[in-house]
Tab-separated table of C-alpha atoms in Angstrom:
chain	number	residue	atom	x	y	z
A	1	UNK	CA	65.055	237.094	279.666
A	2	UNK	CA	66.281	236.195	283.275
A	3	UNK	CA	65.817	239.360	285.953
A	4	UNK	CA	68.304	238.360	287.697
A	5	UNK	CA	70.983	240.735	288.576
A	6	UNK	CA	74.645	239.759	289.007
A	7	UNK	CA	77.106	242.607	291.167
A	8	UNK	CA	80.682	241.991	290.994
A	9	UNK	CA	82.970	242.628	293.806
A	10	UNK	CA	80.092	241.754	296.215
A	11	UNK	CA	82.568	241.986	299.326
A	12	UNK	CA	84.019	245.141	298.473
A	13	UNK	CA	82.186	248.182	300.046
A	14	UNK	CA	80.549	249.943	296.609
A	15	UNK	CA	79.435	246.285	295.398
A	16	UNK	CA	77.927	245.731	298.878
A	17	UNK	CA	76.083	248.678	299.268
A	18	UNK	CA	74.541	248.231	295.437
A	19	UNK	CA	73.082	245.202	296.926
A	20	UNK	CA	72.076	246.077	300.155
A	21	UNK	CA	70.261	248.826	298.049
A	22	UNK	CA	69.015	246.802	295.789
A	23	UNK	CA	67.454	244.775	298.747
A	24	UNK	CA	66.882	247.869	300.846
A	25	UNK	CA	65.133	250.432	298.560
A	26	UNK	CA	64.709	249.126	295.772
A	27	UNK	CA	62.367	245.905	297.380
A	28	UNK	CA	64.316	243.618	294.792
A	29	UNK	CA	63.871	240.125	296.281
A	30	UNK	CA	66.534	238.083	297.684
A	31	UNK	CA	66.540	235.711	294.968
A	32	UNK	CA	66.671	237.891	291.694
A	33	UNK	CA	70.325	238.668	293.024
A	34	UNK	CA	73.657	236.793	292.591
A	35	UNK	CA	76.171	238.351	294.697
A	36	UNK	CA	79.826	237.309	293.411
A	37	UNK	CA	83.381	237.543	295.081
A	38	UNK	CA	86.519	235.897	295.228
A	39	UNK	CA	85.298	235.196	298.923
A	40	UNK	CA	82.302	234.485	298.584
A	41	UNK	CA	82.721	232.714	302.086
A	42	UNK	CA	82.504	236.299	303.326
A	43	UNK	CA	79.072	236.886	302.012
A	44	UNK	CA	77.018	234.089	304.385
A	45	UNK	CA	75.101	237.025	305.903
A	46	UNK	CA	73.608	237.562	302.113
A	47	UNK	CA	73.079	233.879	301.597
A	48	UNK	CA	70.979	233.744	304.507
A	49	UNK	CA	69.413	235.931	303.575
A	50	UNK	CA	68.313	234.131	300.000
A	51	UNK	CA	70.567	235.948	297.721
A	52	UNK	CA	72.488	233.353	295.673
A	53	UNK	CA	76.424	233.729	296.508
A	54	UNK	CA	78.882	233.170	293.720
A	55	UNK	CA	82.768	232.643	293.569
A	56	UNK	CA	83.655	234.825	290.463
A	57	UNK	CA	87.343	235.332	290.335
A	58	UNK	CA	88.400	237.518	287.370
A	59	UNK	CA	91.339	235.692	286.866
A	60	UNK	CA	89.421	232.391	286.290
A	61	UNK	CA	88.268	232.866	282.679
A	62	UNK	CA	86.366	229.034	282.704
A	63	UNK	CA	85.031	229.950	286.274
A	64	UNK	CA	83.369	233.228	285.305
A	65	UNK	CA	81.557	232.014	282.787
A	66	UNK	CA	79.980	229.576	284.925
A	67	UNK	CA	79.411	232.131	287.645
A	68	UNK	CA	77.545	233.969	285.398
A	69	UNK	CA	75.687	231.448	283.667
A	70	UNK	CA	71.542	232.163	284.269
A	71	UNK	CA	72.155	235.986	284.788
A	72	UNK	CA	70.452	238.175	283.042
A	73	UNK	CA	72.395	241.577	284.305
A	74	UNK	CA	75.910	241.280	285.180
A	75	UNK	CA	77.222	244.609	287.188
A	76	UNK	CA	81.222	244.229	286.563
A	77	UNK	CA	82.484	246.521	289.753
A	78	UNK	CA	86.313	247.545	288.507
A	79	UNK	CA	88.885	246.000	290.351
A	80	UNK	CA	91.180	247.443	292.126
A	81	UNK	CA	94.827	245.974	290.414
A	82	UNK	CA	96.780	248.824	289.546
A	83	UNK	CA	100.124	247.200	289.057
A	84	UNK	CA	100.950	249.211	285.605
A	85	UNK	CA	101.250	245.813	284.018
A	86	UNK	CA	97.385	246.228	282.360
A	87	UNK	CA	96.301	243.465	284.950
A	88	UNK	CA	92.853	245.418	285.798
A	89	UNK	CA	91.661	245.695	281.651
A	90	UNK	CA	92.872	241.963	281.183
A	91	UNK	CA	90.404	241.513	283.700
A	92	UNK	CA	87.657	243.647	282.847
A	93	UNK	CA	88.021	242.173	279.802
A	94	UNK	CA	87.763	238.566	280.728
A	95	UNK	CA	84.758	239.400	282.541
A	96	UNK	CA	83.010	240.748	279.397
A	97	UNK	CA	83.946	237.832	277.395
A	98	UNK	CA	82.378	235.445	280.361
A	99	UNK	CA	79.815	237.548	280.800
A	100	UNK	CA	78.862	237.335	276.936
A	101	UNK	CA	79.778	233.635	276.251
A	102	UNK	CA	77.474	232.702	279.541
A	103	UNK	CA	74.365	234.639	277.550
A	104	UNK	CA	73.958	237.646	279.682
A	105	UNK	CA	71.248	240.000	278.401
A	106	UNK	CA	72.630	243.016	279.807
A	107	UNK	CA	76.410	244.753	280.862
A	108	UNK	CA	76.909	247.173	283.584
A	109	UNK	CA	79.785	248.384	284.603
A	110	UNK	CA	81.869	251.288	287.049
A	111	UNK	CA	83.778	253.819	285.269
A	112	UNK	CA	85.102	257.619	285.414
A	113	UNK	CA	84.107	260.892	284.007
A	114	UNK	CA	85.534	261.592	280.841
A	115	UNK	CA	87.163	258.341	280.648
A	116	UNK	CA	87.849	258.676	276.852
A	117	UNK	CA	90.393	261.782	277.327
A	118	UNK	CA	90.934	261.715	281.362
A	119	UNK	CA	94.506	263.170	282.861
A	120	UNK	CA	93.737	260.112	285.810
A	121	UNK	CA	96.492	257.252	285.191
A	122	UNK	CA	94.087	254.314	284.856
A	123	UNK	CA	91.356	256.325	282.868
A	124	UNK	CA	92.877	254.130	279.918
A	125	UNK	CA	91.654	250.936	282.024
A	126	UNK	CA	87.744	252.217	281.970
A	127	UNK	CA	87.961	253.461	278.611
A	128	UNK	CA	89.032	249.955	277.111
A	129	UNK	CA	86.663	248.456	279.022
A	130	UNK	CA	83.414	250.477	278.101
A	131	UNK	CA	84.590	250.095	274.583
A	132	UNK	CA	84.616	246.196	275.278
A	133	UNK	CA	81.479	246.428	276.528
A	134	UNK	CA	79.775	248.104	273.828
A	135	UNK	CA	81.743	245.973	270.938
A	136	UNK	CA	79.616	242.996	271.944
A	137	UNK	CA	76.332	244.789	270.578
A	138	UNK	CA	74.275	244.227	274.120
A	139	UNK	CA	72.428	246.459	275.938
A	140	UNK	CA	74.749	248.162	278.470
A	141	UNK	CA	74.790	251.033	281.572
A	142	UNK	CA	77.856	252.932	282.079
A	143	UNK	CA	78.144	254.587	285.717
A	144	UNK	CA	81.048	256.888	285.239
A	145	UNK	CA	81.608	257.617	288.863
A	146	UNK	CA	82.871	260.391	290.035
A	147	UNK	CA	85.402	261.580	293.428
A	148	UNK	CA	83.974	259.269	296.446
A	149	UNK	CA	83.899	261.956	299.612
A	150	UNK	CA	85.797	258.941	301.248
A	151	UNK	CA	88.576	259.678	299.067
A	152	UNK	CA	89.557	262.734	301.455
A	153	UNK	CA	91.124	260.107	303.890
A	154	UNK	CA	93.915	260.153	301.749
A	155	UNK	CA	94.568	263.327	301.172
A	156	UNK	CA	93.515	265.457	304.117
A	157	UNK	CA	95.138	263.599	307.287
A	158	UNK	CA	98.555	264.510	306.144
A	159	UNK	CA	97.611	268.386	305.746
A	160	UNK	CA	95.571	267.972	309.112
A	161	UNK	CA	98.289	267.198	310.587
A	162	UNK	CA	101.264	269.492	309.361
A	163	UNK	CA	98.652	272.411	308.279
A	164	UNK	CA	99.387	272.370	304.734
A	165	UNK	CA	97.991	270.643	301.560
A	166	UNK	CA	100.532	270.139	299.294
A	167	UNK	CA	98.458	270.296	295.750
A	168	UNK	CA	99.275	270.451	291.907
A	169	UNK	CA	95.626	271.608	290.905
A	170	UNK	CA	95.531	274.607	290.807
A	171	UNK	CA	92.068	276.176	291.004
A	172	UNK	CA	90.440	273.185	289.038
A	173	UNK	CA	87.340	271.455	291.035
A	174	UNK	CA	85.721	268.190	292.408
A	175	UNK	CA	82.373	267.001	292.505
A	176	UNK	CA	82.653	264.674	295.537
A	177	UNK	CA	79.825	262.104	296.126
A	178	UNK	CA	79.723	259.782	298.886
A	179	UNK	CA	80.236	256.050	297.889
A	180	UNK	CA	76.762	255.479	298.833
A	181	UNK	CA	74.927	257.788	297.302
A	182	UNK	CA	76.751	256.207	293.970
A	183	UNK	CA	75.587	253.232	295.222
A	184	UNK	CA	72.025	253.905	295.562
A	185	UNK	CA	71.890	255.556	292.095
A	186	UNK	CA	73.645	252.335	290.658
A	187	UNK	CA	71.063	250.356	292.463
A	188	UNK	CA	68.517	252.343	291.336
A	189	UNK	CA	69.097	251.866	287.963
A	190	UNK	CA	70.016	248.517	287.514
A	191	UNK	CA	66.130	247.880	289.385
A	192	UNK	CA	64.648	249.508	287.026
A	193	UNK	CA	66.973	249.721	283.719
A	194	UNK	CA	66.092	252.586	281.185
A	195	UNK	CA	64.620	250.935	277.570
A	196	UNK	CA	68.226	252.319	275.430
A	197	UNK	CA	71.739	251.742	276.132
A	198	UNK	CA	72.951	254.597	278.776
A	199	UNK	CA	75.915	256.473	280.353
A	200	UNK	CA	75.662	258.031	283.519
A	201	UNK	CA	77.998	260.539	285.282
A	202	UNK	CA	77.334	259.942	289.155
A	203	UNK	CA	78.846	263.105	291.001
A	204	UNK	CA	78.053	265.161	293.742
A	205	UNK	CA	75.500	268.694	293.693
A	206	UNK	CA	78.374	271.027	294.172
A	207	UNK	CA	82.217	271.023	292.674
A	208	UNK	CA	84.985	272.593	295.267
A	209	UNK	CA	88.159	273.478	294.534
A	210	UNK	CA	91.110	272.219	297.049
A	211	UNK	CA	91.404	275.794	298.468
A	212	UNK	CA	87.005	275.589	299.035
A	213	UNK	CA	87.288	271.603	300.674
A	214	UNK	CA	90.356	273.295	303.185
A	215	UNK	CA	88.633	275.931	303.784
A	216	UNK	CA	85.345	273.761	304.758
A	217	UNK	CA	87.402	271.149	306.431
A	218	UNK	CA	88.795	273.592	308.321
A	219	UNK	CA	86.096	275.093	309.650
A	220	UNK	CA	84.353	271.860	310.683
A	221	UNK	CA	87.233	269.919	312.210
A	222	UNK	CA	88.431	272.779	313.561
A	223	UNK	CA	92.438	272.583	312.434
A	224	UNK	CA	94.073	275.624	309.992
A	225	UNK	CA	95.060	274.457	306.315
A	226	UNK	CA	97.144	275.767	304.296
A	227	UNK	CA	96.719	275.097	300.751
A	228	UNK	CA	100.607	275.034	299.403
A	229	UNK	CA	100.185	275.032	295.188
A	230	UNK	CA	103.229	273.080	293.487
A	231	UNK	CA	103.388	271.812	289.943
A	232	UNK	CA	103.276	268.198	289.506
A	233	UNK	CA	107.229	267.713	289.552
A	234	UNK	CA	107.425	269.479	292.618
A	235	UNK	CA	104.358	267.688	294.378
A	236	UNK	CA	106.248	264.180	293.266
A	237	UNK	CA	109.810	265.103	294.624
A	238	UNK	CA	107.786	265.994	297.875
A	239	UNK	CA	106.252	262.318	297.654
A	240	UNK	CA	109.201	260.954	297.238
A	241	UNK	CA	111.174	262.440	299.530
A	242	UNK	CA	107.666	261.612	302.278
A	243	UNK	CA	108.857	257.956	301.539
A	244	UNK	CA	105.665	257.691	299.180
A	245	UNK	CA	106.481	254.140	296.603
A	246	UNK	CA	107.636	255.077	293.609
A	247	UNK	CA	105.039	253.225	291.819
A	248	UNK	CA	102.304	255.190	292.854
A	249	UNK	CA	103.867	258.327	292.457
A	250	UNK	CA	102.727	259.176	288.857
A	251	UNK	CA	99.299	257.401	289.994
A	252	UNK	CA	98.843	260.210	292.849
A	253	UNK	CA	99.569	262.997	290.693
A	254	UNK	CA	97.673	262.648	288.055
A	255	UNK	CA	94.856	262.743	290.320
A	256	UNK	CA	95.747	266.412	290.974
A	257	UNK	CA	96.459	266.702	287.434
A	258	UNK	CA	93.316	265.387	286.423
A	259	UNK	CA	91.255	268.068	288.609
A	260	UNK	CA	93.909	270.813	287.168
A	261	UNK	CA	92.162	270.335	283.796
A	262	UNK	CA	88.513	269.799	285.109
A	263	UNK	CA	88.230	266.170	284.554
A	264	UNK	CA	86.230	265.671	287.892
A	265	UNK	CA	84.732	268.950	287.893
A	266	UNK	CA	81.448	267.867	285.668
A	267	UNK	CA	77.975	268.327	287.862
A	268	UNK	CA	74.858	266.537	286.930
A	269	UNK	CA	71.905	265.147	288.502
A	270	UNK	CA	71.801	261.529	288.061
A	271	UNK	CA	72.508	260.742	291.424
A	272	UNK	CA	69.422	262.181	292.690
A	273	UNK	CA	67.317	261.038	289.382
A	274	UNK	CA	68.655	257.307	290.055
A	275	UNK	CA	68.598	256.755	293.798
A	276	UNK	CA	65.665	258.888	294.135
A	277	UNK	CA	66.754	260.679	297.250
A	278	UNK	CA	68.602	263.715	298.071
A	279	UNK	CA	72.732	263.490	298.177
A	280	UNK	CA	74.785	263.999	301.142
A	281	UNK	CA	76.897	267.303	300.534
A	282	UNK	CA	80.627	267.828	301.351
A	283	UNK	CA	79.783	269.781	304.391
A	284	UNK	CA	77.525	267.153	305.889
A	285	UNK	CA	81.023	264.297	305.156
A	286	UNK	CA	82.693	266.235	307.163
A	287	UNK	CA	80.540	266.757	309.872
A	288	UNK	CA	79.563	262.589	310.095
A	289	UNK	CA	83.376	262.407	309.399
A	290	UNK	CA	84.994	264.951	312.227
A	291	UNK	CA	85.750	261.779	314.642
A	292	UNK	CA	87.591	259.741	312.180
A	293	UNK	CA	89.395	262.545	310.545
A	294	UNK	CA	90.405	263.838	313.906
A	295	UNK	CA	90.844	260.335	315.945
């Protein structure tokens, strides 16, 4: 069986940071990695330094098999189309069947908690997908991934700025996790893969609810928020009327939905098991974070 390891999405920043981990901590060498991208031309700093550099378009059925002919892990980082049109499963999909026709001993891929039953819009998208990957009968990791810290950049300027947080979730909570320390864990594990077929949930040590992070926030960046609790009609006419696109609308709220019902509220320690290190909390985000939030 090839050791190679194939990530996905190599110029995005989670599927760069598996590798540099992979490189980094893990002491995986150069050439046991195939980093793949729809620009790969943006990845010369990895080819020199002796990881092999891939084009892997998931719209290229023929061309993905051949990217990921010789691999022996393929990582398949989810993509980012979110048109409503069930682009991003097509693709997930294709990659499985490319992945599986090229002879790939092993899946991987990058999901979200609870992505069987999930109130998130494109929980459907992960679902399909993990039960694409395990219909082919090969060994497989499932990193169901949970709130990235960075994901307060969207939420929090706008309540920075106006001193209210205009919410539909009520008291549910988050386990934030920085995008790194999912990274690590990912890297961690696809280094040194466990003997059975596994699903992790990657999430952060503590689960807030909005109130807890504006509170926090707060406190570190030094500006009042007011949390302002709406249901999730009133928190899209308030989108809506903010000049928000209708077609992420329903996207956006069913994030707050999603929390509502405790979707991303689920704790565990695989983070810390995989990456082998301790995770950056909340309160440390925002503190590395005060600049940017406040710039």
């Amino acid at each position: 069986m090839s050791d190679s390891i194939f990530v996905t999405g190599a110029s995005g920043h989670l599927g760069r940071a598996i590798i540099d981990h992979l490189l980094a901590d893990q002491g995986v060498a150069p050439s046991r990695i195939i980093a793949g991208s729809r620009s790969p031309e943006k990845l010369s700093d990895l080819a020199a330094k002796g990881v092999t550099v891939r084009k892997a378009d998931f719209d290229d059925a023929a061309g993905l098999e051949k990217a990921f002919s010789g691999a022996g892990t393929v990582l398949i980082v989810s993509t980012d189309a979110l048109d409503g049109a069930g682009t991003r499963l097509r693709q997930h999909k294709a990659a499985v069947t490319a992945a599986t026709k090229a002879g790939v001993k092993r899946l991987a891929y990058t999901s979200l908690p609870k992505a069987q039953s999930s109130k998130v819009s494109f929980a459907p998208d992960h679902f399909g997908t993990e039960q694409a990957i395990q219909a082919t009968g090969l060994p497989y990791l499932i990193f169901r991934n949970s709130w990235y810290q960075e994901n307060a950049f969207m939420s929090l300027p706008p309540a920075l700025k106006s001193g209210q947080w205009y919410t539909s979730a009520g008291d549910g909570r988050t386990a934030y996790v920085s995008r790194d320390d999912i990274a690590a864990a990912i890297a961690g594990a696809l280094a040194n893969p466990p003997a059975t077929s596994t699903t992790y949930t990657l999430t952060g040590t503590e689960a807030f609810t909005n109130g807890e992070i504006a509170k926090l926030a707060s406190e570190i960046l030094g500006k009042p928020i007011q949390v302002v609790n709406l249901t999730d009609e009133q928190l899209a006419g308030g989108m809506k009327a903010a000049g928000v696109p209708e077609a992420y609308i329903p996207t956006f709220v069913s994030f707050d939905a999603a929390t509502r019902a405790g979707d991303l509220a689920e704790i565990t320690t695989d983070v810390e098991t995989l990456s082998g290190r301790k995770s950056r909390s909340l309160k440390a985000f925002f503190e590395a974070s005060k600049a940017a939030f406040l710039g």
